[in-house]
XYZ file of N, CA and C in Angstrom:
735
model
N -5.176 -60.018 -16.875
C -4.603 -58.994 -17.050
C -4.967 -58.501 -18.500
N -5.262 -59.275 -19.240
C -5.746 -58.676 -20.766
C -7.184 -57.924 -20.633
N -7.975 -58.803 -19.926
C -9.326 -58.106 -19.682
C -9.145 -56.666 -18.920
N -8.218 -56.480 -17.687
C -8.007 -55.407 -17.213
C -7.619 -54.191 -18.188
N -6.474 -54.742 -18.994
C -5.749 -53.651 -19.929
C -7.076 -53.215 -20.956
N -7.855 -53.987 -21.258
C -8.883 -53.536 -22.311
C -9.773 -52.828 -21.681
N -10.182 -53.360 -20.462
C -11.157 -52.249 -19.713
C -10.624 -50.865 -19.089
N -9.237 -50.684 -18.984
C -8.733 -49.414 -18.761
C -8.759 -48.664 -20.118
N -8.541 -49.079 -21.236
C -8.411 -48.662 -22.533
C -9.791 -47.997 -22.873
N -10.739 -49.042 -22.851
C -11.993 -48.448 -23.118
C -12.527 -47.345 -22.104
N -12.118 -47.333 -20.870
C -12.606 -46.457 -19.774
C -11.730 -45.002 -20.456
N -10.415 -44.945 -20.542
C -9.744 -43.781 -20.893
C -10.287 -43.106 -22.340
N -10.750 -44.298 -23.199
C -11.221 -43.548 -24.451
C -12.482 -43.078 -24.165
N -13.498 -43.571 -23.407
C -14.778 -43.025 -23.292
C -14.533 -41.489 -22.567
N -13.708 -41.454 -21.733
C -13.347 -40.158 -20.821
C -12.762 -39.352 -21.882
N -12.161 -39.487 -22.707
C -11.628 -38.716 -23.782
C -12.536 -38.058 -24.476
N -13.244 -38.959 -25.208
C -14.451 -38.476 -26.032
C -15.527 -37.773 -25.505
N -15.739 -37.987 -24.208
C -16.965 -37.259 -23.391
C -16.524 -35.795 -23.318
N -15.406 -35.609 -23.303
C -14.846 -33.945 -22.939
C -14.944 -33.258 -24.412
N -14.805 -34.072 -25.508
C -14.886 -33.225 -26.601
C -16.420 -32.881 -26.827
N -16.516 -31.425 -27.446
C -17.856 -30.896 -27.926
C -18.239 -31.883 -29.090
N -19.727 -31.773 -29.224
C -20.546 -32.405 -30.166
C -20.780 -31.386 -31.378
N -20.448 -31.981 -32.520
C -20.664 -31.046 -33.663
C -21.576 -31.783 -34.801
N -22.359 -31.030 -35.461
C -23.338 -31.791 -36.394
C -23.053 -30.997 -37.764
N -23.170 -31.737 -38.794
C -22.939 -31.220 -40.024
C -24.182 -30.340 -40.435
N -24.093 -29.564 -41.559
C -25.088 -28.544 -41.883
C -26.317 -29.264 -42.382
N -26.159 -30.368 -42.863
C -27.545 -31.108 -43.296
C -28.141 -31.998 -42.294
N -27.613 -31.795 -41.145
C -28.310 -32.485 -39.803
C -29.838 -32.312 -39.685
N -30.667 -33.388 -39.581
C -31.909 -33.174 -39.053
C -32.184 -34.136 -37.694
N -32.811 -33.508 -37.083
C -32.974 -34.195 -35.661
C -34.284 -35.019 -35.835
N -34.012 -36.402 -35.132
C -35.124 -37.140 -35.323
C -36.633 -36.577 -35.045
N -37.609 -37.092 -35.588
C -39.084 -36.528 -34.971
C -39.265 -36.824 -33.738
N -38.746 -37.894 -33.077
C -39.257 -38.439 -31.884
C -38.514 -37.435 -30.738
N -37.250 -37.060 -31.192
C -36.618 -35.972 -30.189
C -37.170 -34.422 -30.276
N -37.927 -34.108 -31.076
C -38.444 -32.715 -31.341
C -39.408 -32.536 -30.280
N -39.512 -31.226 -29.838
C -40.732 -30.763 -28.923
C -42.199 -30.813 -29.514
N -43.176 -30.990 -28.733
C -44.390 -31.361 -29.251
C -45.033 -30.117 -29.293
N -46.136 -29.757 -30.356
C -46.463 -28.278 -30.607
C -47.452 -28.271 -29.682
N -47.569 -26.923 -29.217
C -48.246 -26.643 -28.241
C -49.847 -26.214 -28.905
N -50.808 -26.940 -28.235
C -52.305 -26.686 -28.875
C -52.658 -25.394 -28.704
N -53.323 -24.857 -29.664
C -54.178 -23.607 -29.842
C -55.103 -23.429 -29.236
N -55.692 -22.806 -28.277
C -56.919 -22.830 -27.549
C -58.041 -22.009 -28.425
N -59.171 -22.331 -28.788
C -59.900 -21.624 -29.524
C -60.687 -20.571 -28.238
N -60.555 -19.182 -28.575
C -61.190 -17.995 -27.952
C -62.510 -17.624 -28.405
N -63.152 -17.311 -27.594
C -64.758 -16.778 -27.822
C -64.718 -15.564 -28.571
N -65.721 -15.310 -29.408
C -65.722 -13.868 -30.062
C -66.435 -12.917 -29.187
N -65.784 -12.060 -28.993
C -66.274 -10.742 -28.422
C -66.715 -9.673 -29.186
N -67.969 -9.213 -28.975
C -68.815 -8.284 -29.655
C -68.059 -7.089 -29.337
N -68.101 -6.177 -30.654
C -67.447 -4.884 -30.485
C -68.497 -3.955 -29.706
N -69.636 -4.379 -29.580
C -70.650 -3.343 -29.087
C -70.102 -2.839 -27.618
N -69.974 -1.868 -27.456
C -69.453 -1.325 -26.141
C -70.642 -0.695 -25.363
N -71.345 -0.114 -26.215
C -72.576 0.472 -25.705
C -73.891 -0.168 -25.119
N -73.783 -1.342 -25.506
C -74.878 -2.479 -25.394
C -74.963 -3.030 -23.857
N -76.277 -3.100 -23.208
C -76.409 -3.751 -22.122
C -75.433 -5.194 -22.097
N -75.296 -5.389 -20.702
C -74.158 -6.828 -20.796
C -74.964 -7.971 -20.697
N -76.517 -8.104 -20.572
C -77.442 -9.423 -20.830
C -77.755 -9.180 -22.052
N -77.947 -8.277 -22.897
C -78.592 -8.099 -24.255
C -77.732 -8.935 -25.293
N -78.439 -9.580 -26.181
C -77.717 -10.253 -27.337
C -78.235 -9.695 -28.788
N -77.257 -9.358 -29.276
C -77.631 -8.754 -30.793
C -77.479 -9.712 -31.967
N -78.471 -9.865 -32.674
C -78.419 -11.077 -33.852
C -77.479 -10.218 -34.781
N -76.853 -10.864 -35.542
C -75.736 -10.585 -36.529
C -76.516 -11.048 -37.857
N -77.686 -11.121 -38.027
C -78.179 -11.634 -39.220
C -78.441 -10.397 -40.277
N -78.086 -10.463 -41.501
C -78.603 -9.435 -42.145
C -79.926 -8.840 -41.983
N -80.191 -7.531 -42.116
C -81.363 -6.734 -42.223
C -81.620 -6.051 -43.195
N -82.917 -5.396 -43.754
C -83.111 -4.732 -44.629
C -83.756 -3.310 -44.371
N -82.790 -2.388 -44.675
C -83.155 -0.905 -44.174
C -83.815 -0.150 -45.362
N -84.476 0.824 -45.085
C -85.103 1.770 -46.302
C -84.375 3.021 -46.095
N -83.707 3.715 -47.060
C -82.953 5.014 -46.715
C -83.688 5.717 -47.627
N -84.194 6.736 -47.009
C -85.172 7.725 -47.432
C -84.624 9.054 -47.493
N -84.597 9.871 -48.688
C -83.844 10.983 -48.877
C -85.122 12.105 -49.490
N -85.045 13.265 -48.942
C -86.054 14.253 -49.270
C -85.626 15.172 -50.719
N -84.441 15.557 -50.514
C -83.752 16.362 -51.519
C -82.719 15.658 -52.157
N -82.745 15.159 -53.258
C -83.826 14.857 -54.382
C -84.771 13.720 -53.586
N -86.069 13.766 -53.760
C -86.830 12.554 -53.190
C -86.808 11.277 -53.580
N -86.296 10.620 -53.093
C -85.696 8.930 -53.320
C -86.007 8.095 -52.075
N -86.259 6.701 -52.325
C -86.081 5.818 -51.488
C -85.473 4.603 -51.881
N -84.387 4.400 -51.096
C -83.597 2.673 -51.490
C -83.697 1.830 -50.143
N -83.957 0.716 -50.797
C -83.942 -0.376 -49.675
C -82.618 -1.207 -50.125
N -81.849 -1.358 -48.847
C -80.584 -1.998 -48.977
C -80.529 -2.976 -47.889
N -80.093 -4.222 -48.115
C -79.685 -5.206 -46.924
C -78.271 -5.035 -46.585
N -78.198 -4.828 -45.195
C -77.030 -4.519 -44.663
C -76.668 -5.471 -43.515
N -75.643 -5.846 -43.169
C -75.275 -6.763 -41.860
C -75.131 -5.514 -40.720
N -75.618 -5.988 -39.626
C -75.287 -5.221 -38.052
C -74.032 -5.113 -37.980
N -73.056 -5.908 -38.312
C -71.640 -5.699 -37.991
C -70.786 -4.939 -38.941
N -71.462 -4.196 -39.974
C -70.921 -3.269 -40.959
C -70.667 -2.049 -40.240
N -69.763 -1.261 -40.683
C -69.697 0.002 -40.156
C -70.456 1.133 -40.973
N -70.802 2.246 -40.186
C -71.800 3.209 -41.022
C -71.132 3.760 -42.030
N -69.709 3.818 -42.258
C -69.097 4.183 -43.390
C -69.202 3.300 -44.621
N -69.001 1.820 -44.303
C -69.304 1.170 -45.391
C -70.652 1.187 -46.094
N -71.773 1.355 -45.136
C -73.051 1.558 -45.730
C -73.209 2.770 -46.398
N -72.248 3.774 -46.176
C -72.308 5.059 -46.867
C -71.534 4.700 -48.378
N -70.668 3.940 -48.275
C -69.899 3.698 -49.482
C -70.773 2.767 -50.473
N -71.921 1.888 -50.057
C -72.721 1.319 -50.740
C -73.617 2.144 -51.451
N -74.102 3.010 -50.620
C -75.130 4.129 -51.030
C -74.707 5.055 -52.201
N -73.287 5.641 -51.911
C -72.638 6.659 -52.811
C -71.127 6.052 -52.913
N -70.934 5.043 -53.872
C -69.528 4.906 -53.794
C -68.750 5.779 -54.590
N -69.022 6.874 -55.272
C -67.931 7.929 -56.006
C -67.769 9.036 -54.728
N -68.603 9.056 -53.783
C -68.215 10.399 -52.718
C -69.127 9.998 -51.085
N -68.629 8.984 -50.561
C -69.459 8.787 -49.258
C -69.357 9.546 -48.385
N -68.415 10.544 -48.361
C -68.322 11.519 -47.603
C -69.514 12.809 -47.801
N -70.284 12.595 -48.846
C -71.195 13.514 -48.983
C -72.503 13.173 -48.429
N -72.497 11.850 -47.898
C -73.648 11.191 -47.396
C -73.821 11.079 -45.821
N -75.139 11.603 -45.295
C -75.093 11.845 -43.638
C -76.518 11.024 -43.632
N -76.181 10.098 -42.477
C -77.331 9.137 -42.384
C -78.043 9.526 -40.867
N -79.255 9.747 -40.773
C -80.059 10.123 -39.381
C -80.893 8.993 -38.949
N -80.668 8.669 -38.152
C -81.718 7.614 -37.521
C -82.552 8.114 -36.200
N -83.912 8.418 -36.395
C -84.751 9.083 -35.467
C -84.071 10.431 -34.835
N -83.410 11.015 -35.910
C -83.261 12.376 -35.805
C -81.565 12.603 -35.162
N -81.166 11.503 -35.116
C -79.623 11.351 -34.705
C -78.754 10.787 -35.603
N -77.736 11.725 -35.802
C -76.676 11.120 -36.858
C -76.036 10.128 -36.466
N -75.681 9.383 -37.546
C -74.803 8.252 -37.273
C -73.399 8.456 -37.531
N -72.506 8.082 -36.451
C -70.855 8.401 -36.859
C -70.402 7.209 -37.532
N -69.300 7.673 -38.492
C -68.747 6.793 -39.749
C -68.033 5.403 -38.860
N -67.478 5.633 -37.890
C -66.512 4.774 -37.150
C -67.383 3.865 -36.296
N -68.590 3.902 -36.199
C -69.413 2.749 -35.297
C -69.871 1.818 -36.171
N -70.500 0.545 -35.515
C -71.056 -0.340 -36.223
C -72.613 -0.046 -36.221
N -73.201 -0.806 -37.068
C -74.615 -0.553 -37.101
C -75.392 -1.166 -35.955
N -74.792 -2.292 -35.244
C -75.347 -2.919 -34.081
C -75.272 -1.897 -33.001
N -74.637 -0.862 -32.804
C -74.556 0.085 -31.718
C -75.479 0.935 -31.435
N -76.576 0.878 -32.532
C -77.827 1.610 -32.474
C -78.941 0.794 -32.493
N -80.103 1.429 -32.198
C -81.461 0.951 -31.864
C -81.964 0.776 -33.300
N -81.455 0.011 -33.885
C -82.014 -0.337 -35.595
C -82.503 -1.618 -35.616
N -83.891 -1.790 -36.373
C -84.390 -3.048 -36.504
C -84.535 -3.416 -37.949
N -84.987 -4.532 -38.187
C -85.075 -4.832 -39.511
C -86.453 -4.172 -39.941
N -86.521 -3.404 -41.474
C -87.579 -2.661 -41.868
C -87.387 -1.215 -41.622
N -86.455 -0.709 -40.504
C -86.381 0.809 -40.068
C -86.174 1.682 -41.429
N -86.754 2.787 -41.243
C -86.241 3.956 -42.040
C -85.106 4.707 -41.688
N -84.047 5.116 -42.383
C -83.114 5.775 -41.912
C -83.308 6.879 -43.054
N -83.097 7.993 -42.530
C -83.057 9.246 -43.376
C -81.603 9.524 -44.107
N -81.706 9.877 -45.141
C -80.449 10.130 -46.121
C -80.375 11.764 -46.558
N -79.305 12.296 -46.170
C -79.278 13.566 -46.368
C -77.937 13.767 -47.372
N -77.949 14.574 -48.425
C -76.641 14.584 -49.284
C -76.198 16.006 -49.053
N -75.125 16.046 -48.653
C -74.393 17.376 -48.254
C -73.802 17.993 -49.633
N -73.816 19.371 -49.458
C -73.344 19.908 -50.843
C -71.982 20.070 -50.490
N -70.894 19.834 -51.413
C -69.233 19.744 -51.240
C -68.895 20.643 -52.277
N -68.662 21.772 -51.715
C -68.025 22.934 -52.894
C -66.567 22.777 -52.805
N -65.953 22.654 -53.954
C -64.569 22.631 -54.120
C -64.005 23.980 -54.356
N -63.159 24.500 -53.540
C -62.157 25.841 -53.518
C -61.584 25.905 -54.896
N -61.670 27.067 -55.293
C -60.913 27.444 -56.455
C -59.551 27.414 -56.330
N -58.631 26.593 -57.260
C -57.335 26.589 -57.000
C -56.580 28.077 -56.845
N -55.741 28.253 -55.944
C -55.220 29.629 -55.833
C -53.886 29.346 -56.649
N -53.483 30.389 -57.492
C -52.507 30.306 -58.285
C -51.340 30.713 -57.502
N -50.119 29.722 -57.762
C -48.834 30.093 -56.810
C -48.251 31.175 -57.503
N -47.608 31.945 -56.454
C -46.724 32.859 -56.883
C -45.493 32.397 -57.016
N -44.638 32.913 -58.244
C -43.408 32.251 -58.201
C -42.266 32.779 -57.277
N -41.722 32.260 -56.328
C -40.870 32.829 -55.511
C -39.731 33.544 -56.101
N -39.267 35.059 -55.459
C -38.397 35.521 -56.300
C -37.126 34.744 -56.045
N -36.207 34.839 -57.056
C -34.929 34.194 -57.002
C -33.902 35.205 -56.622
N -33.369 34.934 -55.278
C -32.262 35.763 -54.822
C -30.982 35.206 -54.790
N -29.922 35.735 -55.285
C -28.639 35.221 -55.251
C -27.914 35.831 -54.099
N -27.207 34.803 -53.286
C -26.577 35.294 -51.984
C -25.304 35.653 -52.286
N -24.834 36.798 -51.817
C -23.668 37.541 -52.079
C -22.954 37.596 -50.975
N -21.582 37.397 -51.116
C -20.857 37.244 -49.704
C -20.904 38.624 -48.957
N -20.617 38.485 -47.506
C -20.714 39.680 -46.525
C -19.444 40.364 -47.073
N -18.311 39.980 -47.476
C -17.041 40.998 -47.535
C -17.023 41.349 -48.944
N -18.029 41.047 -49.881
C -17.775 41.868 -51.293
C -18.698 42.935 -51.122
N -18.061 43.882 -51.623
C -18.823 45.350 -51.692
C -20.162 45.262 -52.999
N -21.053 45.983 -52.786
C -22.166 45.836 -53.772
C -21.810 46.987 -54.902
N -21.854 46.523 -55.910
C -21.927 47.438 -57.237
C -22.992 48.025 -57.938
N -22.867 48.952 -58.699
C -23.809 49.456 -59.583
C -24.066 48.693 -60.745
N -25.214 47.972 -60.784
C -25.479 47.191 -62.067
C -26.582 47.718 -63.141
N -27.119 48.890 -62.781
C -27.781 49.421 -63.717
C -27.396 50.239 -64.792
N -27.835 50.176 -66.112
C -27.212 50.815 -67.459
C -27.777 52.205 -67.321
N -26.988 53.080 -67.173
C -27.592 54.676 -67.500
C -28.248 54.814 -68.505
N -29.435 55.638 -68.671
C -30.019 56.004 -69.826
C -29.953 57.581 -70.191
N -29.720 57.782 -71.221
C -29.490 59.231 -71.859
C -30.745 59.726 -72.492
N -31.341 60.578 -71.830
C -32.533 61.283 -72.372
C -32.308 62.777 -72.908
N -32.756 62.922 -74.204
C -32.447 64.309 -74.953
C -33.587 65.220 -74.493
N -33.569 66.108 -74.198
C -34.952 66.832 -73.657
C -34.502 68.467 -74.513
N -35.709 68.926 -75.022
C -35.165 70.082 -75.670
C -34.954 71.438 -74.623
N -34.029 72.218 -75.030
C -33.537 73.277 -74.255
C -34.836 74.332 -73.807
N -34.792 75.000 -72.840
C -35.823 75.880 -72.811
C -35.809 76.998 -73.587
N -36.947 77.309 -74.035
C -37.179 78.613 -74.967
C -37.724 79.822 -74.419
N -37.562 80.913 -74.800
C -38.285 82.195 -74.096
C -39.716 81.870 -74.402
N -40.080 81.329 -75.580
C -41.619 81.267 -75.595
C -41.987 79.814 -75.040
N -43.192 79.900 -74.383
C -43.558 78.732 -73.817
C -44.636 77.914 -74.709
N -44.599 78.566 -75.860
C -45.931 77.772 -76.870
C -45.217 76.644 -77.684
N -43.935 77.125 -78.293
C -43.319 76.575 -79.139
C -41.902 76.195 -78.679
N -41.582 74.878 -78.496
C -40.175 74.711 -77.819
C -39.114 74.784 -79.080
N -37.812 74.965 -78.912
C -36.871 75.146 -79.730
C -36.296 73.815 -80.101
N -35.886 73.628 -81.321
C -35.217 72.250 -81.671
C -34.158 72.268 -81.291
N -33.461 70.946 -81.156
C -31.903 70.801 -80.615
C -31.284 70.472 -82.153
N -30.188 71.331 -82.163
C -29.365 70.954 -83.422
C -28.214 69.989 -83.094
N -28.353 68.806 -83.655
C -26.898 68.103 -83.312
C -26.100 67.754 -84.537
N -24.979 67.726 -84.537
C -24.165 67.717 -85.537
C -23.364 66.119 -85.370
N -23.750 65.387 -86.697
C -23.296 64.016 -86.485
C -22.143 63.997 -87.501
N -21.128 63.439 -87.111
C -19.809 63.443 -87.624
C -19.470 61.747 -87.958
N -19.410 61.401 -89.174
C -19.484 59.707 -89.293
C -18.152 59.299 -89.133
N -17.162 60.234 -89.145
C -15.384 60.027 -88.800
C -15.553 60.065 -87.404
N -15.215 59.054 -86.838
C -15.055 59.042 -85.197
C -13.602 59.554 -84.853
N -13.543 60.485 -83.934
C -12.375 61.165 -83.656
C -11.093 60.046 -83.315
N -9.938 60.206 -84.037
C -8.727 59.255 -83.794
C -8.420 59.318 -82.304
N -8.107 58.131 -81.847
C -7.697 58.335 -80.331
C -6.272 58.666 -80.126
N -5.811 59.856 -79.693
C -4.613 60.084 -79.227
C -3.964 59.168 -78.777
N -2.675 58.966 -79.324
C -1.665 57.759 -78.898
C -0.835 58.376 -77.556
N -0.735 57.834 -76.330
C 0.136 58.535 -75.394
C 1.633 58.411 -75.994
N 2.531 59.094 -75.032
C 3.879 59.040 -75.361
C 4.365 57.648 -75.211
N 5.035 57.239 -76.247
C 5.630 55.707 -76.201
C 6.821 55.555 -75.081
N 7.313 56.737 -74.847
C 8.436 56.715 -74.001
C 8.020 56.165 -72.473
N 6.917 56.629 -71.742
C 6.430 56.382 -70.394
C 5.135 55.330 -70.670
N 4.310 55.514 -71.547
C 3.052 54.297 -71.724
C 3.632 53.181 -72.435
N 4.441 53.021 -73.144
C 4.822 51.760 -73.493
C 5.890 51.004 -72.665
N 6.456 51.744 -72.079
C 7.489 51.282 -70.953
C 6.712 50.527 -69.959
N 5.542 51.251 -69.374
C 4.794 50.692 -68.317
C 4.127 49.525 -68.602
N 3.352 49.626 -69.901
C 2.718 48.262 -70.354
C 3.717 47.149 -70.584
N 4.888 47.176 -70.948
C 6.089 46.248 -71.109
C 6.432 45.536 -69.763
N 6.007 46.101 -68.889
C 6.598 45.511 -67.514
C 5.612 44.479 -66.934
N 6.132 43.235 -66.653
C 5.359 42.156 -66.200
C 4.861 42.584 -64.753
N 5.465 43.215 -63.922
C 4.832 43.574 -62.577
C 3.667 44.388 -62.532
N 3.417 45.298 -63.860
C 2.288 46.055 -63.786
C 1.129 45.123 -63.942
N 1.308 44.094 -65.071
C 0.189 43.168 -65.330
C -0.052 42.330 -64.203
N 0.819 41.900 -63.266
C 0.577 41.117 -61.955
C -0.295 41.935 -61.016
N 0.136 43.280 -60.916
C -0.492 44.062 -59.790
C -1.957 44.377 -60.590
N -2.312 44.417 -61.927
C -3.359 44.588 -62.412
C -4.307 43.454 -62.243
N -3.874 42.145 -62.302
C -4.578 40.680 -62.057
C -4.820 40.868 -60.558
N -4.076 41.156 -59.878
C -4.411 40.937 -58.264
C -5.456 42.016 -58.220
N -5.386 43.133 -58.615
C -6.613 44.402 -58.490
C -8.042 43.717 -58.893
N -7.947 43.105 -60.257
C -9.160 42.393 -60.597
C -9.459 41.497 -59.870
N -8.867 40.454 -59.230
C -9.334 39.439 -58.308
C -9.838 39.785 -57.147
N -9.396 41.323 -56.743
C -10.155 41.647 -55.615
C -11.207 42.340 -55.732
N -11.560 42.716 -56.886
C -12.851 43.414 -57.444
C -13.969 42.501 -57.788
N -13.564 41.633 -58.573
C -14.474 40.624 -58.923
C -14.896 39.583 -57.939
N -16.091 38.980 -58.028
C -16.664 37.749 -57.082
C -15.840 36.600 -57.133
N -15.634 36.237 -58.635
C -15.489 34.860 -59.196
C -13.841 35.123 -59.882
N -13.133 33.791 -60.117
C -12.159 34.039 -60.740
C -12.145 34.044 -62.054
N -13.320 33.489 -62.876
C -13.402 33.762 -64.053
C -13.851 34.858 -64.851
N -14.787 35.699 -64.021
C -14.856 37.086 -64.250
C -13.430 37.995 -64.280
N -12.742 37.818 -63.170
C -11.368 38.421 -63.002
C -10.703 37.895 -64.286
N -10.582 36.866 -64.734
C -9.814 36.422 -65.706
C -10.225 36.919 -67.064
N -11.635 37.134 -67.278
C -11.954 37.688 -68.518
C -11.789 39.160 -68.405
N -11.904 39.873 -67.546
C -11.416 41.234 -67.431
C -10.017 41.325 -67.622
N -9.063 40.570 -67.238
C -7.806 40.737 -67.388
C -7.409 40.357 -69.083
N -8.308 39.642 -69.728
C -7.754 39.144 -70.893
C -8.480 40.313 -72.030
N -9.506 41.145 -71.226
C -9.612 42.161 -72.037
C -8.751 43.503 -72.081
N -8.021 43.692 -70.990
C -7.294 44.543 -70.699
C -5.944 44.205 -71.712
N -5.752 42.812 -71.573
C -4.580 42.319 -72.430
C -4.670 42.544 -73.915
N -5.934 42.346 -74.303
C -6.238 42.335 -75.837
C -6.278 43.862 -76.245
N -6.690 44.910 -75.287
C -6.525 46.111 -75.614
C -5.215 46.696 -75.702
N -4.374 46.175 -74.898
C -3.001 46.682 -74.738
C -1.960 46.091 -76.009
N -2.392 44.998 -76.499
C -1.420 44.188 -77.579
C -1.272 45.394 -78.673
N -2.022 46.259 -78.938
C -1.996 47.227 -80.174
C -0.880 48.100 -79.902
N -0.805 48.568 -78.529
C 0.375 49.348 -78.043
C 1.524 48.621 -77.990
N 1.429 47.404 -77.604
C 2.832 46.786 -77.504
C 3.345 46.096 -78.697
N 2.679 45.880 -79.451
C 2.973 45.473 -81.033
C 3.351 46.617 -81.922
N 3.210 47.866 -81.431
C 3.373 48.940 -82.441
C 4.763 49.403 -82.458
């Protein structure tokens, strides 16, 4: 009976822990024998970039020596290059400062920059013609400053902003040879402003309603509140002399 009870307990315990999910700590490392084996990398053969070569021909990739000959100016340079080099890299060796000014000709045919040297029928000891192109730099065109335009609201009426100019011209005279001078009387004492009647003018300025209407009118005429506030202060400063009289 004791053995059957122990067997039943073990069976129940195993069934209970089997249904529980397996959790591992953060520092858990899987044993190496349980890891998947690395997939072997297969070595692929090299495929030549020569697309225009015949299928049965083999190009040697050993370095060759070419003679680059220039007529203007007359010069000759021997350079050892690799058939796998591009034409642009060879131009960079001939003229590191400006390879775009170099043009290479092989038997009267221009060599393209993006092609390999082995794509052309070139052999060790061949002569390649070299032409230096004249590159003229265009003169810089001065930039015109763009006019600054201030956008005005569509509902704001346009105002006259020009300052009127006063020109004094001599009055026409009977004689066309000699103009008549204009006589101007300059009075150093400016005329004293006439004070309005205090009965109506002072009473109108003393009303707060008048100043409220004036401020509303200025806000409708000026585009910004700061301009309307400044104009209102100017009117108020000018009216203080009458209000304090």
